[in-house]
Short mmCIF file of C-alpha atoms in Angstrom, two decimals:
data_model
loop_
_atom_site.label_atom_id
_atom_site.label_comp_id
_atom_site.label_asym_id
_atom_site.label_seq_id
_atom_site.Cartn_x
_atom_site.Cartn_y
_atom_site.Cartn_z
CA MET A 1 -13.93 -59.51 -51.65
CA GLU A 2 -11.25 -60.63 -49.23
CA HIS A 3 -7.67 -59.96 -50.27
CA TYR A 4 -5.55 -63.08 -50.36
CA GLU A 5 -1.79 -63.03 -50.04
CA PRO A 6 -0.33 -66.31 -51.31
CA HIS A 7 2.39 -67.80 -49.15
CA ARG A 8 5.11 -70.31 -49.83
CA LEU A 9 4.29 -73.79 -48.56
CA ASN A 10 6.59 -75.36 -46.04
CA PRO A 11 7.25 -79.12 -46.43
CA ALA A 12 4.52 -80.17 -44.01
CA GLU A 13 1.93 -77.99 -45.71
CA ALA A 14 2.87 -79.48 -49.03
CA ALA A 15 2.62 -82.99 -47.61
CA ALA A 16 -0.68 -82.27 -45.92
CA THR A 17 -2.30 -81.02 -49.10
CA TRP A 18 -0.72 -83.45 -51.56
CA ARG A 19 -3.06 -85.41 -53.77
CA SER A 20 -0.86 -86.79 -56.52
CA PRO A 21 -1.31 -89.83 -58.78
CA ARG A 22 -0.16 -91.74 -55.70
CA GLY A 23 -2.78 -90.05 -53.58
CA VAL A 24 -6.25 -90.79 -52.33
CA ARG A 25 -8.20 -89.99 -55.47
CA THR A 26 -6.33 -91.89 -58.13
CA ALA A 27 -8.47 -94.99 -58.39
CA MET A 28 -6.73 -96.86 -61.22
CA THR A 29 -3.23 -95.80 -60.22
CA ARG A 30 -4.08 -96.37 -56.59
CA ARG A 31 -5.40 -99.86 -57.29
CA SER A 32 -2.17 -100.79 -59.04
CA LEU A 33 -0.15 -99.49 -56.12
CA LEU A 34 -2.32 -101.28 -53.59
CA ARG A 35 -2.08 -104.60 -55.38
CA ALA A 36 1.69 -104.27 -55.50
CA SER A 37 1.93 -103.40 -51.82
CA ALA A 38 -0.40 -106.26 -50.90
CA GLY A 39 1.66 -108.78 -52.82
CA GLY A 40 -0.35 -109.14 -55.75
CA ALA A 41 -11.88 -101.99 -57.87
CA LEU A 42 -35.75 -89.50 -58.78
CA ALA A 43 -38.24 -86.89 -58.93
CA VAL A 44 -37.36 -83.52 -60.45
CA GLY A 45 -38.11 -80.69 -58.05
CA GLY A 46 -36.84 -77.57 -59.76
CA LEU A 47 -36.63 -74.49 -57.61
CA GLY A 48 -39.18 -75.89 -55.19
CA ALA A 49 -36.77 -78.63 -54.18
CA LEU A 50 -34.57 -76.07 -52.48
CA SER A 51 -37.05 -75.47 -49.69
CA ALA A 52 -38.61 -78.92 -49.86
CA CYS A 53 -35.30 -80.56 -49.01
CA GLY A 54 -34.62 -78.23 -46.11
CA ILE A 55 -31.62 -76.50 -47.69
CA PRO A 56 -31.32 -73.00 -46.19
CA ALA A 57 -31.19 -69.94 -48.37
CA ALA A 58 -27.81 -68.91 -49.68
CA ALA A 59 -25.84 -66.13 -48.03
CA LYS A 60 -26.08 -62.83 -49.88
CA ASN A 61 -22.80 -61.28 -48.83
CA GLN A 62 -20.70 -63.33 -51.22
CA GLY A 63 -20.77 -64.31 -54.83
CA GLY A 64 -18.47 -64.66 -57.76
CA VAL A 65 -18.48 -62.80 -61.02
CA SER A 66 -20.40 -64.22 -63.93
CA ALA A 67 -19.62 -63.82 -67.60
CA ASP A 68 -21.92 -63.81 -70.58
CA ASP A 69 -23.12 -67.41 -70.54
CA HIS A 70 -22.55 -69.04 -73.93
CA SER A 71 -24.17 -72.33 -72.94
CA ALA A 72 -27.03 -71.98 -75.39
CA THR A 73 -24.76 -71.61 -78.43
CA GLU A 74 -21.62 -73.45 -77.30
CA LYS A 75 -22.58 -76.97 -76.28
CA ILE A 76 -19.48 -77.77 -74.27
CA VAL A 77 -18.26 -78.00 -70.68
CA ASN A 78 -14.58 -77.72 -69.74
CA PHE A 79 -14.20 -79.95 -66.68
CA SER A 80 -10.96 -80.15 -64.63
CA ASN A 81 -10.60 -83.04 -62.19
CA TRP A 82 -8.00 -85.15 -60.36
CA PRO A 83 -6.31 -88.07 -62.16
CA GLU A 84 -8.37 -91.28 -62.37
CA TYR A 85 -11.22 -89.79 -60.34
CA ILE A 86 -14.07 -90.84 -62.61
CA ASP A 87 -15.57 -94.10 -63.83
CA VAL A 88 -13.96 -96.63 -66.14
CA ASP A 89 -16.14 -99.52 -67.28
CA GLN A 90 -15.25 -103.22 -67.20
CA SER A 91 -13.88 -103.11 -70.74
CA GLY A 92 -11.50 -100.31 -69.78
CA LYS A 93 -13.46 -97.55 -71.52
CA ARG A 94 -12.80 -94.26 -69.80
CA HIS A 95 -15.58 -92.17 -68.22
CA PRO A 96 -18.62 -93.66 -69.98
CA THR A 97 -20.86 -91.47 -67.80
CA LEU A 98 -19.62 -88.43 -69.72
CA ASP A 99 -20.45 -90.13 -73.01
CA THR A 100 -23.98 -90.80 -71.77
CA PHE A 101 -24.35 -87.17 -70.71
CA ALA A 102 -23.20 -85.98 -74.14
CA LYS A 103 -25.62 -88.27 -75.97
CA ARG A 104 -28.51 -87.16 -73.80
CA THR A 105 -27.88 -83.40 -73.81
CA GLY A 106 -25.76 -82.72 -76.86
CA ILE A 107 -23.19 -81.11 -74.53
CA GLN A 108 -19.65 -82.35 -75.10
CA VAL A 109 -17.40 -82.55 -72.05
CA THR A 110 -13.75 -81.62 -72.45
CA TYR A 111 -12.38 -83.58 -69.52
CA THR A 112 -8.91 -82.75 -68.22
CA GLU A 113 -7.06 -84.46 -65.37
CA ASP A 114 -4.92 -81.47 -64.43
CA ILE A 115 -5.44 -81.22 -60.66
CA ASN A 116 -2.70 -83.06 -58.78
CA ASP A 117 -2.54 -80.92 -55.66
CA ASN A 118 -4.94 -78.36 -54.17
CA ASP A 119 -2.44 -75.56 -53.55
CA GLU A 120 -0.58 -76.17 -56.78
CA PHE A 121 -3.83 -75.86 -58.74
CA PHE A 122 -4.86 -72.79 -56.76
CA GLY A 123 -1.54 -71.18 -57.64
CA LYS A 124 -2.24 -71.94 -61.30
CA ILE A 125 -5.69 -70.33 -61.47
CA GLN A 126 -5.49 -67.65 -58.76
CA PRO A 127 -3.73 -64.97 -60.87
CA GLU A 128 -6.40 -65.26 -63.59
CA LEU A 129 -9.22 -65.15 -61.06
CA ALA A 130 -7.69 -62.19 -59.22
CA ALA A 131 -7.40 -60.34 -62.53
CA GLY A 132 -11.04 -61.09 -63.40
CA HIS A 133 -10.19 -63.36 -66.31
CA ASP A 134 -11.73 -66.62 -67.49
CA THR A 135 -9.62 -69.60 -66.36
CA GLY A 136 -10.75 -71.64 -69.36
CA ARG A 137 -12.55 -74.02 -66.99
CA ASP A 138 -16.27 -74.31 -66.37
CA LEU A 139 -16.13 -76.89 -63.59
CA ILE A 140 -13.41 -77.81 -61.09
CA VAL A 141 -13.09 -80.25 -58.18
CA LEU A 142 -11.43 -79.01 -54.98
CA THR A 143 -11.16 -80.35 -51.44
CA ASP A 144 -13.45 -78.69 -48.92
CA TRP A 145 -10.87 -76.45 -47.22
CA LEU A 146 -9.77 -74.96 -50.55
CA ALA A 147 -13.38 -74.74 -51.74
CA ALA A 148 -14.03 -72.68 -48.60
CA ARG A 149 -11.16 -70.35 -49.48
CA MET A 150 -12.42 -69.94 -53.06
CA ILE A 151 -15.88 -69.00 -51.80
CA ARG A 152 -14.42 -66.62 -49.20
CA LEU A 153 -12.39 -64.86 -51.87
CA GLY A 154 -15.37 -64.56 -54.22
CA TYR A 155 -13.69 -66.67 -56.90
CA VAL A 156 -16.63 -68.97 -57.66
CA GLN A 157 -20.16 -68.38 -58.85
CA LYS A 158 -23.40 -68.95 -57.00
CA LEU A 159 -25.28 -71.89 -58.45
CA ASP A 160 -28.69 -71.58 -60.13
CA ALA A 161 -31.15 -73.81 -58.27
CA SER A 162 -33.38 -74.17 -61.32
CA ASN A 163 -30.63 -76.10 -63.08
CA LEU A 164 -30.02 -78.47 -60.15
CA PRO A 165 -33.26 -80.33 -59.34
CA HIS A 166 -31.66 -83.74 -58.79
CA ALA A 167 -28.83 -82.28 -56.76
CA PHE A 168 -31.18 -80.48 -54.40
CA ALA A 169 -33.38 -83.54 -54.06
CA ASN A 170 -30.74 -86.25 -53.79
CA LEU A 171 -27.89 -84.71 -51.81
CA SER A 172 -27.19 -86.88 -48.77
CA ASP A 173 -28.12 -85.30 -45.44
CA GLN A 174 -24.56 -85.91 -44.27
CA PHE A 175 -23.22 -83.27 -46.66
CA ARG A 176 -26.02 -80.71 -46.81
CA ALA A 177 -24.78 -78.02 -44.45
CA PRO A 178 -21.02 -77.41 -44.32
CA ASP A 179 -20.16 -74.30 -42.33
CA TRP A 180 -18.12 -72.94 -45.25
CA ASP A 181 -21.03 -73.12 -47.73
CA PRO A 182 -24.38 -73.06 -45.90
CA GLY A 183 -27.09 -74.50 -48.11
CA ARG A 184 -24.59 -75.55 -50.77
CA ALA A 185 -25.09 -72.26 -52.58
CA TYR A 186 -21.73 -72.50 -54.38
CA SER A 187 -20.71 -76.16 -54.33
CA TYR A 188 -21.82 -79.76 -54.49
CA PRO A 189 -19.78 -82.77 -53.34
CA TRP A 190 -18.16 -84.91 -55.99
CA GLN A 191 -17.23 -87.63 -53.47
CA GLY A 192 -16.96 -87.93 -49.70
CA ILE A 193 -13.87 -89.11 -47.82
CA SER A 194 -14.01 -90.95 -44.49
CA THR A 195 -11.03 -91.16 -42.13
CA VAL A 196 -11.09 -94.31 -40.00
CA ILE A 197 -8.73 -96.58 -38.08
CA ALA A 198 -7.28 -99.43 -40.13
CA TYR A 199 -5.37 -102.41 -38.80
CA ASN A 200 -3.46 -105.48 -39.88
CA LYS A 201 -4.98 -108.41 -38.03
CA LYS A 202 -1.84 -110.52 -38.17
CA ALA A 203 0.40 -107.67 -37.03
CA LEU A 204 -1.88 -106.89 -34.08
CA GLY A 205 -1.31 -110.36 -32.70
CA GLY A 206 -4.47 -110.33 -30.62
CA ILE A 207 -4.25 -106.69 -29.46
CA GLU A 208 -7.65 -105.03 -29.65
CA VAL A 209 -7.86 -101.62 -31.31
CA LYS A 210 -11.05 -99.61 -30.97
CA SER A 211 -9.97 -96.01 -30.54
CA VAL A 212 -7.31 -93.39 -31.19
CA SER A 213 -6.38 -93.78 -27.52
CA ASP A 214 -5.41 -97.38 -28.28
CA LEU A 215 -3.08 -96.15 -31.01
CA LEU A 216 -1.50 -93.54 -28.77
CA ASP A 217 -1.33 -95.38 -25.45
CA ASN A 218 -1.10 -99.16 -25.91
CA PRO A 219 2.55 -100.14 -25.29
CA GLY A 220 2.08 -103.28 -27.37
CA LEU A 221 1.77 -101.07 -30.45
CA LYS A 222 4.86 -98.95 -29.78
CA GLY A 223 6.63 -98.07 -33.01
CA ARG A 224 3.94 -99.73 -35.14
CA VAL A 225 1.38 -96.92 -35.38
CA GLY A 226 0.83 -94.47 -38.24
CA PHE A 227 -0.90 -91.09 -38.40
CA LEU A 228 -1.58 -88.98 -41.48
CA THR A 229 0.24 -85.95 -42.83
CA GLU A 230 -3.19 -84.44 -43.54
CA MET A 231 -3.56 -82.08 -40.58
CA ARG A 232 -7.34 -82.04 -40.47
CA ASP A 233 -7.56 -85.83 -40.32
CA THR A 234 -4.90 -86.44 -37.67
CA ILE A 235 -5.93 -83.50 -35.49
CA GLY A 236 -9.63 -84.13 -36.01
CA MET A 237 -9.53 -87.83 -35.11
CA THR A 238 -7.45 -87.13 -32.00
CA MET A 239 -9.71 -84.24 -31.05
CA LEU A 240 -12.77 -86.50 -31.19
CA ASP A 241 -10.98 -89.06 -29.01
CA MET A 242 -10.37 -86.31 -26.45
CA GLY A 243 -14.06 -85.39 -26.38
CA LYS A 244 -13.63 -82.19 -28.37
CA ASP A 245 -15.64 -81.10 -31.40
CA PRO A 246 -13.63 -80.48 -34.61
CA ALA A 247 -16.42 -78.17 -35.74
CA LYS A 248 -16.18 -75.90 -32.68
CA PHE A 249 -12.71 -76.04 -31.20
CA THR A 250 -10.56 -73.26 -29.74
CA ASP A 251 -6.84 -72.49 -29.95
CA ASP A 252 -6.43 -74.13 -26.54
CA ASP A 253 -8.20 -77.27 -27.77
CA TYR A 254 -5.89 -77.44 -30.76
CA ASP A 255 -2.81 -77.01 -28.59
CA ALA A 256 -4.01 -79.78 -26.27
CA VAL A 257 -4.25 -82.17 -29.22
CA ILE A 258 -0.79 -81.21 -30.44
CA ALA A 259 0.59 -81.86 -26.94
CA ARG A 260 -1.01 -85.29 -26.79
CA LEU A 261 0.37 -86.30 -30.16
CA GLN A 262 3.78 -84.87 -29.30
CA LYS A 263 3.90 -87.08 -26.22
CA ALA A 264 3.27 -90.13 -28.41
CA VAL A 265 6.00 -89.02 -30.83
CA ASP A 266 8.49 -88.46 -28.03
CA LYS A 267 8.01 -91.93 -26.57
CA GLY A 268 8.24 -93.61 -29.98
CA GLN A 269 4.62 -94.77 -30.10
CA ILE A 270 4.06 -93.26 -33.55
CA ARG A 271 6.29 -94.83 -36.19
CA ARG A 272 5.73 -92.03 -38.70
CA PHE A 273 3.28 -89.63 -40.32
CA THR A 274 2.40 -90.64 -43.86
CA GLY A 275 0.49 -89.71 -46.96
CA ASN A 276 -1.18 -92.41 -49.00
CA ASP A 277 1.94 -94.58 -48.66
CA TYR A 278 0.57 -95.92 -45.36
CA THR A 279 -1.01 -98.64 -47.50
CA SER A 280 2.32 -100.39 -47.98
CA ASP A 281 3.19 -100.21 -44.27
CA LEU A 282 -0.22 -101.56 -43.37
CA THR A 283 -0.27 -104.53 -45.74
CA LYS A 284 3.32 -105.51 -44.87
CA GLY A 285 2.57 -105.29 -41.15
CA ASP A 286 5.04 -102.48 -40.42
CA PHE A 287 1.97 -100.65 -39.17
CA ALA A 288 -0.18 -102.76 -36.87
CA ALA A 289 -2.74 -99.92 -36.96
CA CYS A 290 -3.03 -96.46 -38.45
CA LEU A 291 -5.36 -93.72 -39.53
CA ALA A 292 -6.57 -94.41 -43.07
CA TRP A 293 -8.93 -93.25 -45.79
CA GLY A 294 -11.99 -95.43 -46.29
CA GLY A 295 -11.76 -95.77 -50.07
CA ASP A 296 -8.25 -97.15 -49.79
CA ILE A 297 -9.39 -99.72 -47.25
CA VAL A 298 -12.19 -100.92 -49.53
CA GLN A 299 -9.64 -101.63 -52.23
CA LEU A 300 -6.96 -103.03 -49.93
CA GLN A 301 -9.35 -105.59 -48.51
CA ALA A 302 -9.85 -107.10 -51.97
CA ASP A 303 -6.24 -108.31 -51.92
CA SER A 304 -5.30 -108.26 -48.23
CA PRO A 305 -7.58 -110.35 -46.00
CA ASP A 306 -5.65 -109.27 -42.88
CA VAL A 307 -6.67 -105.63 -43.34
CA GLY A 308 -9.66 -104.43 -41.36
CA TYR A 309 -11.03 -101.17 -40.03
CA VAL A 310 -12.93 -99.77 -37.09
CA ILE A 311 -15.12 -96.71 -36.57
CA PRO A 312 -14.31 -95.37 -33.08
CA ASP A 313 -17.20 -94.74 -30.71
CA SER A 314 -15.98 -91.14 -30.54
CA GLY A 315 -16.64 -90.76 -34.27
CA TYR A 316 -14.64 -90.29 -37.44
CA MET A 317 -13.68 -87.42 -39.74
CA THR A 318 -15.40 -86.71 -43.03
CA SER A 319 -14.39 -84.37 -45.83
CA THR A 320 -15.47 -83.79 -49.40
CA ASP A 321 -14.11 -83.02 -52.81
CA ASN A 322 -16.42 -80.47 -54.37
CA LEU A 323 -17.68 -79.29 -57.74
CA LEU A 324 -17.43 -75.52 -58.24
CA ILE A 325 -17.87 -73.10 -61.15
CA PRO A 326 -15.11 -70.48 -61.34
CA ASN A 327 -15.72 -66.82 -62.08
CA ARG A 328 -16.09 -65.86 -65.74
CA ALA A 329 -16.81 -69.44 -66.82
CA ARG A 330 -18.32 -69.30 -70.32
CA HIS A 331 -20.63 -72.30 -69.90
CA LYS A 332 -22.17 -71.99 -66.45
CA ALA A 333 -25.57 -73.48 -67.28
CA ASN A 334 -23.96 -76.42 -69.05
CA ALA A 335 -21.72 -77.02 -66.02
CA GLU A 336 -24.76 -76.94 -63.73
CA ARG A 337 -26.49 -79.52 -65.93
CA LEU A 338 -23.43 -81.76 -65.58
CA ILE A 339 -23.43 -81.37 -61.79
CA ASP A 340 -27.11 -82.25 -61.72
CA TYR A 341 -26.58 -85.26 -63.97
CA PHE A 342 -24.14 -86.80 -61.48
CA TYR A 343 -26.82 -86.53 -58.80
CA GLU A 344 -29.07 -88.89 -60.70
CA PRO A 345 -28.71 -92.33 -59.09
CA GLU A 346 -27.57 -94.25 -62.18
CA PRO A 347 -24.45 -92.19 -63.00
CA ALA A 348 -23.79 -91.73 -59.29
CA ALA A 349 -23.75 -95.52 -58.90
CA GLU A 350 -21.29 -95.89 -61.78
CA LEU A 351 -18.94 -93.44 -60.07
CA ALA A 352 -19.27 -95.16 -56.69
CA ALA A 353 -18.63 -98.60 -58.17
CA TYR A 354 -15.33 -97.48 -59.60
CA ILE A 355 -14.02 -94.86 -57.15
CA ASN A 356 -15.06 -96.64 -53.91
CA TYR A 357 -15.32 -93.46 -51.86
CA VAL A 358 -18.47 -92.17 -50.18
CA SER A 359 -21.24 -91.39 -52.61
CA PRO A 360 -22.92 -88.06 -51.75
CA VAL A 361 -26.12 -89.16 -53.49
CA ALA A 362 -28.94 -90.43 -51.31
CA GLY A 363 -30.80 -93.45 -52.67
CA VAL A 364 -27.90 -94.68 -54.79
CA ALA A 365 -27.59 -98.08 -53.07
CA PRO A 366 -30.17 -100.05 -55.15
CA TYR A 367 -28.55 -98.82 -58.36
CA LEU A 368 -25.07 -99.61 -57.09
CA ALA A 369 -26.24 -103.10 -56.09
CA LYS A 370 -26.97 -103.86 -59.75
CA ILE A 371 -23.31 -103.16 -60.53
CA ASP A 372 -21.62 -104.42 -57.36
CA ALA A 373 -23.74 -105.91 -54.58
CA SER A 374 -20.90 -105.91 -52.05
CA ALA A 375 -20.14 -102.22 -52.65
CA ALA A 376 -23.78 -101.33 -52.05
CA LYS A 377 -23.58 -102.95 -48.62
CA ASN A 378 -20.24 -101.42 -47.68
CA PRO A 379 -20.65 -98.57 -45.14
CA LEU A 380 -17.39 -97.03 -46.36
CA ILE A 381 -19.15 -96.38 -49.68
CA ILE A 382 -22.80 -96.10 -48.61
CA PRO A 383 -22.83 -95.11 -44.91
CA ASP A 384 -25.99 -96.07 -43.06
CA LYS A 385 -27.72 -93.59 -40.77
CA ALA A 386 -25.82 -94.80 -37.70
CA MET A 387 -22.48 -94.32 -39.41
CA GLN A 388 -23.46 -90.95 -40.85
CA ALA A 389 -24.32 -89.80 -37.34
CA LYS A 390 -20.74 -90.51 -36.24
CA GLY A 391 -19.21 -88.38 -39.00
CA HIS A 392 -17.64 -85.02 -38.12
CA ALA A 393 -16.23 -82.27 -40.33
CA PHE A 394 -13.33 -79.99 -39.50
CA ARG A 395 -14.48 -76.41 -39.19
CA ALA A 396 -13.48 -73.77 -41.72
CA LEU A 397 -10.32 -71.89 -40.78
CA THR A 398 -9.37 -68.30 -41.32
CA GLN A 399 -6.20 -67.63 -43.26
CA GLN A 400 -4.45 -66.75 -39.99
CA GLU A 401 -5.62 -69.94 -38.27
CA GLU A 402 -4.62 -72.08 -41.22
CA THR A 403 -1.08 -70.69 -41.12
CA ALA A 404 -0.67 -70.91 -37.35
CA TYR A 405 -2.17 -74.39 -37.00
CA GLN A 406 -0.18 -75.81 -39.90
CA GLN A 407 3.06 -74.45 -38.45
CA LYS A 408 2.38 -76.25 -35.19
CA PHE A 409 1.51 -79.41 -37.05
CA SER A 410 4.69 -79.11 -39.13
CA LYS A 411 6.76 -79.00 -35.96
CA LEU A 412 4.96 -82.08 -34.65
CA THR A 413 5.54 -84.13 -37.79
CA GLY A 414 9.14 -83.00 -38.15
CA ALA A 415 8.66 -81.64 -41.64
#
């Protein structure tokens, strides 16, 4: 097991990893904020599915520590998630999918919205994991870069394929093979996140925006452009624009991207780097164009007809929030059943209809169409094959790279 030395976050690192109730996952809270800013929503394959779906075998040099599994006698799952990151039905009833799961299986879900920030949550559970103790949680949701760290440190358990037939069968091809968890041996996506270019049609005043180069170089947009405080999104989108691969870049490639962005900062092209608060700048027209998260754009467009988006020809960045089972979890099999349940198309559609981020479940569109026909046709929620082909993930970083790259990004953003 790799030894991890926690370090104090500088302001830019904190900003880059922040996912608060104002952040990208908080659907109900986010919707309220967006309305205000705008001036005013299979076959079961068992073990055989692992090879049938082309998922490679899990690596054998890692693996968390299991506990005695009490799933058979204790019919519960302790599930920690981000605020407002699950379905609410039209009557306002919270997470009806969990109620359906409980009725079907007899397993009660203790659902806690206690993850507001990746590093903050890691700091909360890391001492218990390092000491080999149960965290009191059977299932957690973490963003891909932190999920990679948890796997690297041996803090999460390898999943049992026999308990995940729907997950193996229905996982979208787009998310099957992250470099940090080949074959999804330890994790499954909860939702996908797309980073695109958003614009305010009125604020553009006829200027055409198709690429990151347009944001960085068009003098007509000077002082009216926004980039994100999330390092992987801003660096990744600019890297793609420069013809570099975010999955295979070098230190020199990274430095070249920093230099290009610094040039735009120095000449006043970039107004500021933002978290989720770009939504207000965009709807008011303070930003003519900016980098943005797809789920926010879906919801903004409901109230702001001037808001649009574009997928650059160079591609766009994708990331995932992921379901993992921590070491010593008491109810591993029950947690795996819950993961598998959310890979059935009906509950997956209920999530997608409410959250509006990318569903990781293939074949969900017809079920989503019964709930919301427009959502089922929206490529920001259900990407078609052409859009999926343009998606790129940021490669996993070592601890040393993460520190060095974030320091350079902090200097760029002025944090």
